[in-house]
Amino acid sequence: MNNAIYGIHHVTAITSDPQRNIDFYVNNLGLRFVKLTVNQDDPSSYHLYYGDELGRPGTILTFFHWPDAPKGHRGTSEVFATSFLIPKSSIHYWINRFTSKQIKFRGPYKRFDNEEVITFYDPDGLELELVAHKSAEDKDIHVWKEGPIPTEQAIRGFYSVTLSEEGYERTASVLIDELGFIPTHQDGSRFRYEIPSKESVSQKEDIGGANIVDVLCLPYIQQAIIGIGSVHHVAYRTPSDKQQKTLRHNIVRAGLNATPVIDRFYFHSVYFREPGGVLFEIATNPPGFTVDETAEDLGTHLVLPPWLEPIRRDLVEVLPPVRSPKKDEITK
Ligand code: ZN
């Protein structure tokens, strides 16, 4: 059994409008804006990061700002929904909040035995869920305390992602054999896989949780077109470069086409496409977002990896100005 994956590291989606994106995730959902930087493969566009107070792996939602991308079309071979964990007692708080802010939602409805789910969409049409589950109760210590949501009600990082697939078997075998998930539940066309909790690990080493992948089997719909309002990829977290190397070795041995390790500055990444067509990434927990900003300053300035600093002035010229939610000023 592979023991090197601890759960979800981050989810990366595509937005058409960086300011509207910042306003939605910070002001409406209460996530911390932890990093304003550029897409390393396309530095003339932003890469926006949100998370808990430090953007710990397991809480990180990121966006590529690609205004010219096609509009995403939902279907198979994509991350169909991204789910955040909330306390069970906060359901009515969130329903009231969405109602007062005119955010459309469905639910709450039950999933499996012990979850209540609210489905909603961001301004680009990205499908999100709040999942109320008892595992939220002891997970309030890393919540961003300066946000607009009281700590008792705030989002506690990710709960799960849901993949849509034409068939579940080949995706399941990668989740189980290469990433260490185990099948735990099935309800109709929804198949659930979880990373067993690693009891001996300290909160400092890994926040725990965010360890569920659901596979929705949707054999009769078309393949998704990834674009604005779609998830681009989901990353799973591993604690060290050494464990990442072993995972990569095993993924390649299984016949999947993995990239070399790429230095993303805040973590190290390996990408591969699972057999159902969803882009997966293996990302290391270290070094994290305080590698180039203090914890206090996270998300308040445009930061660039060292190799892009020489062209900062050129980049600032082509990037649209955005306001930091914290200081209400132009960040560049
Ligand atoms: Zn990524």
Short mmCIF file of C-alpha atoms and ligand atoms in Angstrom, two decimals:
data_model
loop_
_atom_site.label_atom_id
_atom_site.label_comp_id
_atom_site.label_asym_id
_atom_site.label_seq_id
_atom_site.Cartn_x
_atom_site.Cartn_y
_atom_site.Cartn_z
CA MET A 1 0.00 0.00 0.00
CA ASN A 2 1.30 3.38 -1.01
CA ASN A 3 1.54 5.64 2.01
CA ALA A 4 2.98 8.88 0.65
CA ILE A 5 -0.17 10.82 -0.29
CA TYR A 6 -1.94 12.63 2.56
CA GLY A 7 -4.90 14.06 0.63
CA ILE A 8 -5.64 17.05 -1.58
CA HIS A 9 -2.92 19.74 -1.80
CA HIS A 10 -4.66 22.31 -4.01
CA VAL A 11 -7.28 22.71 -6.71
CA THR A 12 -6.57 25.03 -9.66
CA ALA A 13 -9.39 26.51 -11.73
CA ILE A 14 -9.75 29.13 -14.48
CA THR A 15 -11.19 32.64 -14.06
CA SER A 16 -11.92 35.42 -16.53
CA ASP A 17 -11.80 38.30 -14.02
CA PRO A 18 -9.18 38.50 -11.25
CA GLN A 19 -10.80 41.31 -9.23
CA ARG A 20 -14.23 39.69 -9.22
CA ASN A 21 -12.53 36.43 -8.25
CA ILE A 22 -10.70 38.02 -5.30
CA ASP A 23 -13.84 39.76 -4.11
CA PHE A 24 -15.91 36.57 -4.26
CA TYR A 25 -13.51 34.25 -2.45
CA VAL A 26 -12.37 36.73 0.19
CA ASN A 27 -15.48 38.78 0.86
CA ASN A 28 -18.15 36.12 0.34
CA LEU A 29 -16.43 32.88 1.37
CA GLY A 30 -13.90 34.29 3.84
CA LEU A 31 -10.84 32.55 2.40
CA ARG A 32 -7.54 34.34 2.84
CA PHE A 33 -5.94 35.72 -0.32
CA VAL A 34 -2.49 34.24 0.24
CA LYS A 35 -0.60 34.96 -2.96
CA LEU A 36 -0.81 37.28 -5.94
CA THR A 37 1.67 36.02 -8.50
CA VAL A 38 1.83 35.11 -12.17
CA ASN A 39 1.36 31.86 -14.04
CA GLN A 40 4.88 30.49 -14.38
CA ASP A 41 4.11 28.98 -17.79
CA ASP A 42 2.39 32.18 -19.00
CA PRO A 43 3.76 35.04 -16.85
CA SER A 44 1.66 37.70 -18.57
CA SER A 45 -1.36 36.36 -16.63
CA TYR A 46 -2.06 36.13 -12.91
CA HIS A 47 -2.05 33.10 -10.69
CA LEU A 48 -4.22 33.75 -7.61
CA TYR A 49 -4.07 31.64 -4.44
CA TYR A 50 -6.55 31.39 -1.54
CA GLY A 51 -6.46 29.28 1.59
CA ASP A 52 -6.41 29.26 5.37
CA GLU A 53 -4.32 31.82 7.29
CA LEU A 54 -1.09 30.49 5.71
CA GLY A 55 -2.44 28.70 2.65
CA ARG A 56 -1.66 25.30 4.10
CA PRO A 57 -1.80 22.29 1.74
CA GLY A 58 -5.34 20.92 1.91
CA THR A 59 -6.89 24.42 1.91
CA ILE A 60 -5.47 25.97 -1.28
CA LEU A 61 -7.76 26.99 -4.14
CA THR A 62 -5.91 28.67 -7.01
CA PHE A 63 -6.91 30.33 -10.27
CA PHE A 64 -5.28 30.91 -13.60
CA HIS A 65 -6.46 34.21 -15.04
CA TRP A 66 -7.15 33.35 -18.66
CA PRO A 67 -9.71 35.87 -20.00
CA ASP A 68 -9.37 34.57 -23.56
CA ALA A 69 -9.99 30.91 -22.70
CA PRO A 70 -13.25 29.39 -24.00
CA LYS A 71 -16.12 29.09 -21.59
CA GLY A 72 -15.89 25.71 -19.85
CA HIS A 73 -18.48 23.06 -20.70
CA ARG A 74 -19.24 20.54 -18.03
CA GLY A 75 -18.97 16.85 -18.78
CA THR A 76 -16.81 13.83 -18.06
CA SER A 77 -13.04 13.81 -17.47
CA GLU A 78 -13.00 16.83 -15.16
CA VAL A 79 -13.16 17.85 -11.53
CA PHE A 80 -16.93 18.23 -11.43
CA ALA A 81 -17.20 19.83 -7.98
CA THR A 82 -14.83 21.14 -5.33
CA SER A 83 -16.06 20.83 -1.76
CA PHE A 84 -15.17 22.84 1.34
CA LEU A 85 -15.65 21.58 4.89
CA ILE A 86 -17.86 23.54 7.30
CA PRO A 87 -19.09 22.77 10.82
CA LYS A 88 -22.51 21.10 11.10
CA SER A 89 -23.82 23.97 13.18
CA SER A 90 -23.02 26.53 10.46
CA ILE A 91 -25.44 25.36 7.73
CA HIS A 92 -28.05 28.03 8.48
CA TYR A 93 -25.42 30.73 8.73
CA TRP A 94 -24.29 29.93 5.17
CA ILE A 95 -27.81 29.66 3.78
CA ASN A 96 -28.58 33.09 5.22
CA ARG A 97 -25.30 34.48 3.90
CA PHE A 98 -25.87 33.17 0.37
CA THR A 99 -29.46 34.43 0.42
CA SER A 100 -28.48 37.92 1.57
CA LYS A 101 -25.66 38.13 -0.98
CA GLN A 102 -27.88 36.75 -3.77
CA ILE A 103 -25.59 33.78 -4.39
CA LYS A 104 -27.69 31.02 -5.95
CA PHE A 105 -27.47 27.67 -4.17
CA ARG A 106 -29.16 24.26 -3.97
CA GLY A 107 -29.70 22.29 -0.80
CA PRO A 108 -28.96 21.48 1.87
CA TYR A 109 -29.31 17.81 0.96
CA LYS A 110 -27.92 14.62 2.47
CA ARG A 111 -25.02 12.66 1.00
CA PHE A 112 -24.13 9.25 2.36
CA ASP A 113 -25.08 9.00 6.07
CA ASN A 114 -23.49 11.96 7.70
CA GLU A 115 -23.01 14.86 5.31
CA GLU A 116 -25.19 17.85 4.50
CA VAL A 117 -24.30 19.53 1.22
CA ILE A 118 -24.99 22.98 -0.25
CA THR A 119 -24.11 23.40 -3.95
CA PHE A 120 -23.30 26.84 -5.36
CA TYR A 121 -21.30 28.49 -8.14
CA ASP A 122 -18.64 31.18 -8.31
CA PRO A 123 -19.06 34.16 -10.71
CA ASP A 124 -17.38 32.19 -13.55
CA GLY A 125 -19.73 29.23 -13.04
CA LEU A 126 -17.33 26.98 -11.15
CA GLU A 127 -19.28 24.37 -9.16
CA LEU A 128 -18.52 24.44 -5.44
CA GLU A 129 -19.98 22.75 -2.40
CA LEU A 130 -20.07 23.35 1.31
CA VAL A 131 -20.12 20.02 3.13
CA ALA A 132 -21.17 20.05 6.77
CA HIS A 133 -19.51 17.15 8.57
CA LYS A 134 -18.46 16.45 12.13
CA SER A 135 -14.77 16.32 11.18
CA ALA A 136 -14.90 20.16 11.08
CA GLU A 137 -15.22 20.38 14.84
CA ASP A 138 -11.56 20.15 15.74
CA LYS A 139 -10.25 21.99 12.69
CA ASP A 140 -10.70 25.67 13.59
CA ILE A 141 -7.15 26.50 14.61
CA HIS A 142 -5.88 27.60 11.20
CA VAL A 143 -8.90 29.63 10.08
CA TRP A 144 -8.07 33.15 8.89
CA LYS A 145 -9.24 35.22 11.84
CA GLU A 146 -9.25 38.59 10.05
CA GLY A 147 -11.76 37.51 7.43
CA PRO A 148 -15.45 38.41 7.32
CA ILE A 149 -16.73 35.04 8.61
CA PRO A 150 -16.81 34.28 12.37
CA THR A 151 -14.38 31.47 13.24
CA GLU A 152 -17.19 29.14 14.39
CA GLN A 153 -18.77 29.23 10.92
CA ALA A 154 -15.69 29.55 8.71
CA ILE A 155 -14.58 27.14 6.00
CA ARG A 156 -12.03 24.59 7.25
CA GLY A 157 -10.20 23.89 4.00
CA PHE A 158 -11.27 21.27 1.50
CA TYR A 159 -13.47 18.30 2.24
CA SER A 160 -13.28 16.51 -1.11
CA VAL A 161 -13.24 16.74 -4.87
CA THR A 162 -15.67 14.98 -7.20
CA LEU A 163 -14.36 13.67 -10.53
CA SER A 164 -16.76 12.98 -13.40
CA GLU A 165 -15.79 9.96 -15.44
CA GLU A 166 -17.24 7.87 -18.25
CA GLY A 167 -16.31 4.80 -16.22
CA TYR A 168 -14.79 4.62 -12.75
CA GLU A 169 -12.60 1.51 -12.84
CA ARG A 170 -9.36 2.77 -14.40
CA THR A 171 -9.43 6.01 -12.39
CA ALA A 172 -10.10 3.99 -9.24
CA SER A 173 -7.12 1.77 -9.89
CA VAL A 174 -4.80 4.81 -10.08
CA LEU A 175 -6.31 6.31 -6.91
CA ILE A 176 -5.90 3.01 -5.08
CA ASP A 177 -2.72 1.50 -6.50
CA GLU A 178 -0.62 4.62 -7.09
CA LEU A 179 -1.96 7.21 -4.62
CA GLY A 180 -3.01 5.06 -1.65
CA PHE A 181 -6.76 5.79 -1.52
CA ILE A 182 -9.11 3.07 -0.33
CA PRO A 183 -12.72 2.59 -1.52
CA THR A 184 -15.10 3.38 1.34
CA HIS A 185 -18.66 4.03 0.07
CA GLN A 186 -20.87 3.79 -2.96
CA ASP A 187 -24.27 5.35 -3.59
CA GLY A 188 -25.66 4.92 -7.11
CA SER A 189 -23.13 6.34 -9.52
CA ARG A 190 -21.00 7.98 -6.79
CA PHE A 191 -17.93 5.97 -5.72
CA ARG A 192 -15.93 7.27 -2.76
CA TYR A 193 -12.19 6.87 -2.08
CA GLU A 194 -10.37 8.10 1.01
CA ILE A 195 -6.82 8.35 2.28
CA PRO A 196 -6.84 6.65 5.69
CA SER A 197 -5.97 9.15 8.43
CA LYS A 198 -2.35 9.08 9.53
CA GLU A 199 -2.63 9.27 13.31
CA SER A 200 1.03 9.79 14.13
CA VAL A 201 1.39 12.96 12.05
CA SER A 202 1.46 16.33 13.84
CA GLN A 203 -0.72 19.28 12.68
CA LYS A 204 2.49 21.13 11.86
CA GLU A 205 3.56 18.42 9.43
CA ASP A 206 0.16 18.06 7.78
CA ILE A 207 -3.25 19.58 8.54
CA GLY A 208 -5.02 16.23 8.04
CA GLY A 209 -8.39 15.81 6.29
CA ALA A 210 -9.11 16.98 2.74
CA ASN A 211 -8.61 13.31 1.96
CA ILE A 212 -11.68 12.31 -0.08
CA VAL A 213 -12.13 11.81 -3.82
CA ASP A 214 -15.56 10.93 -5.17
CA VAL A 215 -15.83 9.51 -8.67
CA LEU A 216 -19.16 10.16 -10.39
CA CYS A 217 -19.78 7.66 -13.16
CA LEU A 218 -21.56 9.52 -16.01
CA PRO A 219 -21.40 7.24 -19.05
CA TYR A 220 -24.02 9.06 -21.13
CA ILE A 221 -22.73 12.63 -21.21
CA GLN A 222 -20.06 14.28 -23.35
CA GLN A 223 -16.52 14.93 -22.36
CA ALA A 224 -15.99 18.29 -20.63
CA ILE A 225 -14.35 21.25 -22.35
CA ILE A 226 -11.96 22.78 -19.85
CA GLY A 227 -12.21 26.59 -19.87
CA ILE A 228 -13.44 29.54 -17.81
CA GLY A 229 -15.32 28.22 -14.80
CA SER A 230 -13.66 24.77 -14.98
CA VAL A 231 -11.11 23.16 -12.73
CA HIS A 232 -7.80 22.85 -14.58
CA HIS A 233 -6.25 20.22 -12.29
CA VAL A 234 -6.27 18.77 -8.79
CA ALA A 235 -3.06 18.32 -6.80
CA TYR A 236 -2.48 15.75 -4.07
CA ARG A 237 -0.08 16.45 -1.23
CA THR A 238 3.03 14.57 -0.14
CA PRO A 239 5.33 15.61 2.71
CA SER A 240 8.74 15.44 1.04
CA ASP A 241 10.72 15.45 -2.20
CA LYS A 242 11.81 11.89 -1.45
CA GLN A 243 8.24 10.63 -1.23
CA GLN A 244 7.34 12.57 -4.37
CA LYS A 245 10.18 10.86 -6.22
CA THR A 246 8.94 7.42 -5.17
CA LEU A 247 5.39 8.30 -6.23
CA ARG A 248 6.61 9.53 -9.61
CA HIS A 249 8.62 6.37 -10.12
CA ASN A 250 5.55 4.22 -9.41
CA ILE A 251 3.28 6.31 -11.64
CA VAL A 252 5.71 5.97 -14.56
CA ARG A 253 6.05 2.25 -13.90
CA ALA A 254 2.26 1.98 -14.13
CA GLY A 255 2.51 3.25 -17.72
CA LEU A 256 1.37 6.83 -17.08
CA ASN A 257 3.16 9.77 -18.61
CA ALA A 258 4.45 11.94 -15.73
CA THR A 259 6.38 15.19 -16.09
CA PRO A 260 9.75 15.66 -14.41
CA VAL A 261 9.67 17.42 -11.03
CA ILE A 262 8.96 21.13 -11.65
CA ASP A 263 9.91 23.81 -9.09
CA ARG A 264 6.78 25.91 -8.53
CA PHE A 265 8.64 27.90 -5.85
CA TYR A 266 5.94 27.33 -3.18
CA PHE A 267 5.97 23.56 -3.76
CA HIS A 268 7.46 21.03 -6.17
CA SER A 269 5.18 19.46 -8.74
CA VAL A 270 4.79 16.38 -10.92
CA TYR A 271 1.85 16.26 -13.35
CA PHE A 272 0.18 13.33 -15.06
CA ARG A 273 -3.18 12.65 -16.68
CA GLU A 274 -5.15 9.85 -15.05
CA PRO A 275 -6.69 7.29 -17.44
CA GLY A 276 -10.12 8.98 -17.32
CA GLY A 277 -8.60 12.25 -18.56
CA VAL A 278 -8.38 14.44 -15.42
CA LEU A 279 -5.05 16.24 -14.93
CA PHE A 280 -3.51 15.20 -11.60
CA GLU A 281 -0.53 16.74 -9.82
CA ILE A 282 1.61 15.53 -6.93
CA ALA A 283 2.77 18.56 -4.90
CA THR A 284 5.06 18.73 -1.88
CA ASN A 285 3.87 20.33 1.37
CA PRO A 286 7.07 22.41 1.77
CA PRO A 287 8.24 25.09 1.35
CA GLY A 288 4.86 26.93 1.39
CA PHE A 289 3.78 30.52 0.86
CA THR A 290 5.91 32.22 3.52
CA VAL A 291 9.03 31.50 1.48
CA ASP A 292 8.88 35.00 -0.06
CA GLU A 293 6.48 37.01 2.15
CA THR A 294 5.89 37.21 5.90
CA ALA A 295 2.73 35.58 7.19
CA GLU A 296 1.29 39.03 7.80
CA ASP A 297 1.99 40.28 4.26
CA LEU A 298 0.59 37.28 2.36
CA GLY A 299 -1.48 38.37 -0.60
CA THR A 300 -0.80 42.09 -0.31
CA HIS A 301 1.71 42.50 -3.15
CA LEU A 302 2.50 41.08 -6.55
CA VAL A 303 5.28 38.58 -5.90
CA LEU A 304 7.34 36.91 -8.61
CA PRO A 305 9.66 33.93 -8.47
CA PRO A 306 13.31 35.11 -8.57
CA TRP A 307 13.76 34.14 -12.22
CA LEU A 308 10.95 36.50 -13.26
CA GLU A 309 12.03 39.52 -11.17
CA PRO A 310 14.20 40.88 -14.01
CA ILE A 311 11.07 41.33 -16.17
CA ARG A 312 8.78 42.66 -13.39
CA ARG A 313 8.27 46.02 -15.09
CA ASP A 314 7.21 44.41 -18.38
CA LEU A 315 4.79 42.10 -16.59
CA VAL A 316 3.19 44.89 -14.55
CA GLU A 317 2.53 46.74 -17.77
CA VAL A 318 0.39 43.94 -19.22
CA LEU A 319 -1.33 42.68 -16.04
CA PRO A 320 -4.66 44.31 -15.15
CA PRO A 321 -4.53 46.22 -11.82
CA VAL A 322 -6.20 44.48 -8.88
CA ARG A 323 -7.02 45.64 -5.37
CA SER A 324 -5.81 43.71 -2.38
CA PRO A 325 -8.78 42.85 -0.16
CA LYS A 326 -6.74 43.60 2.96
CA LYS A 327 -5.37 47.04 2.25
CA ASP A 328 -7.76 48.13 -0.45
CA GLU A 329 -4.99 49.39 -2.65
CA ILE A 330 -3.58 48.65 -6.06
CA THR A 331 -1.31 45.70 -5.46
CA LYS A 332 1.16 46.37 -8.19
ZN ZN B 1 -1.16 22.89 -9.43
#
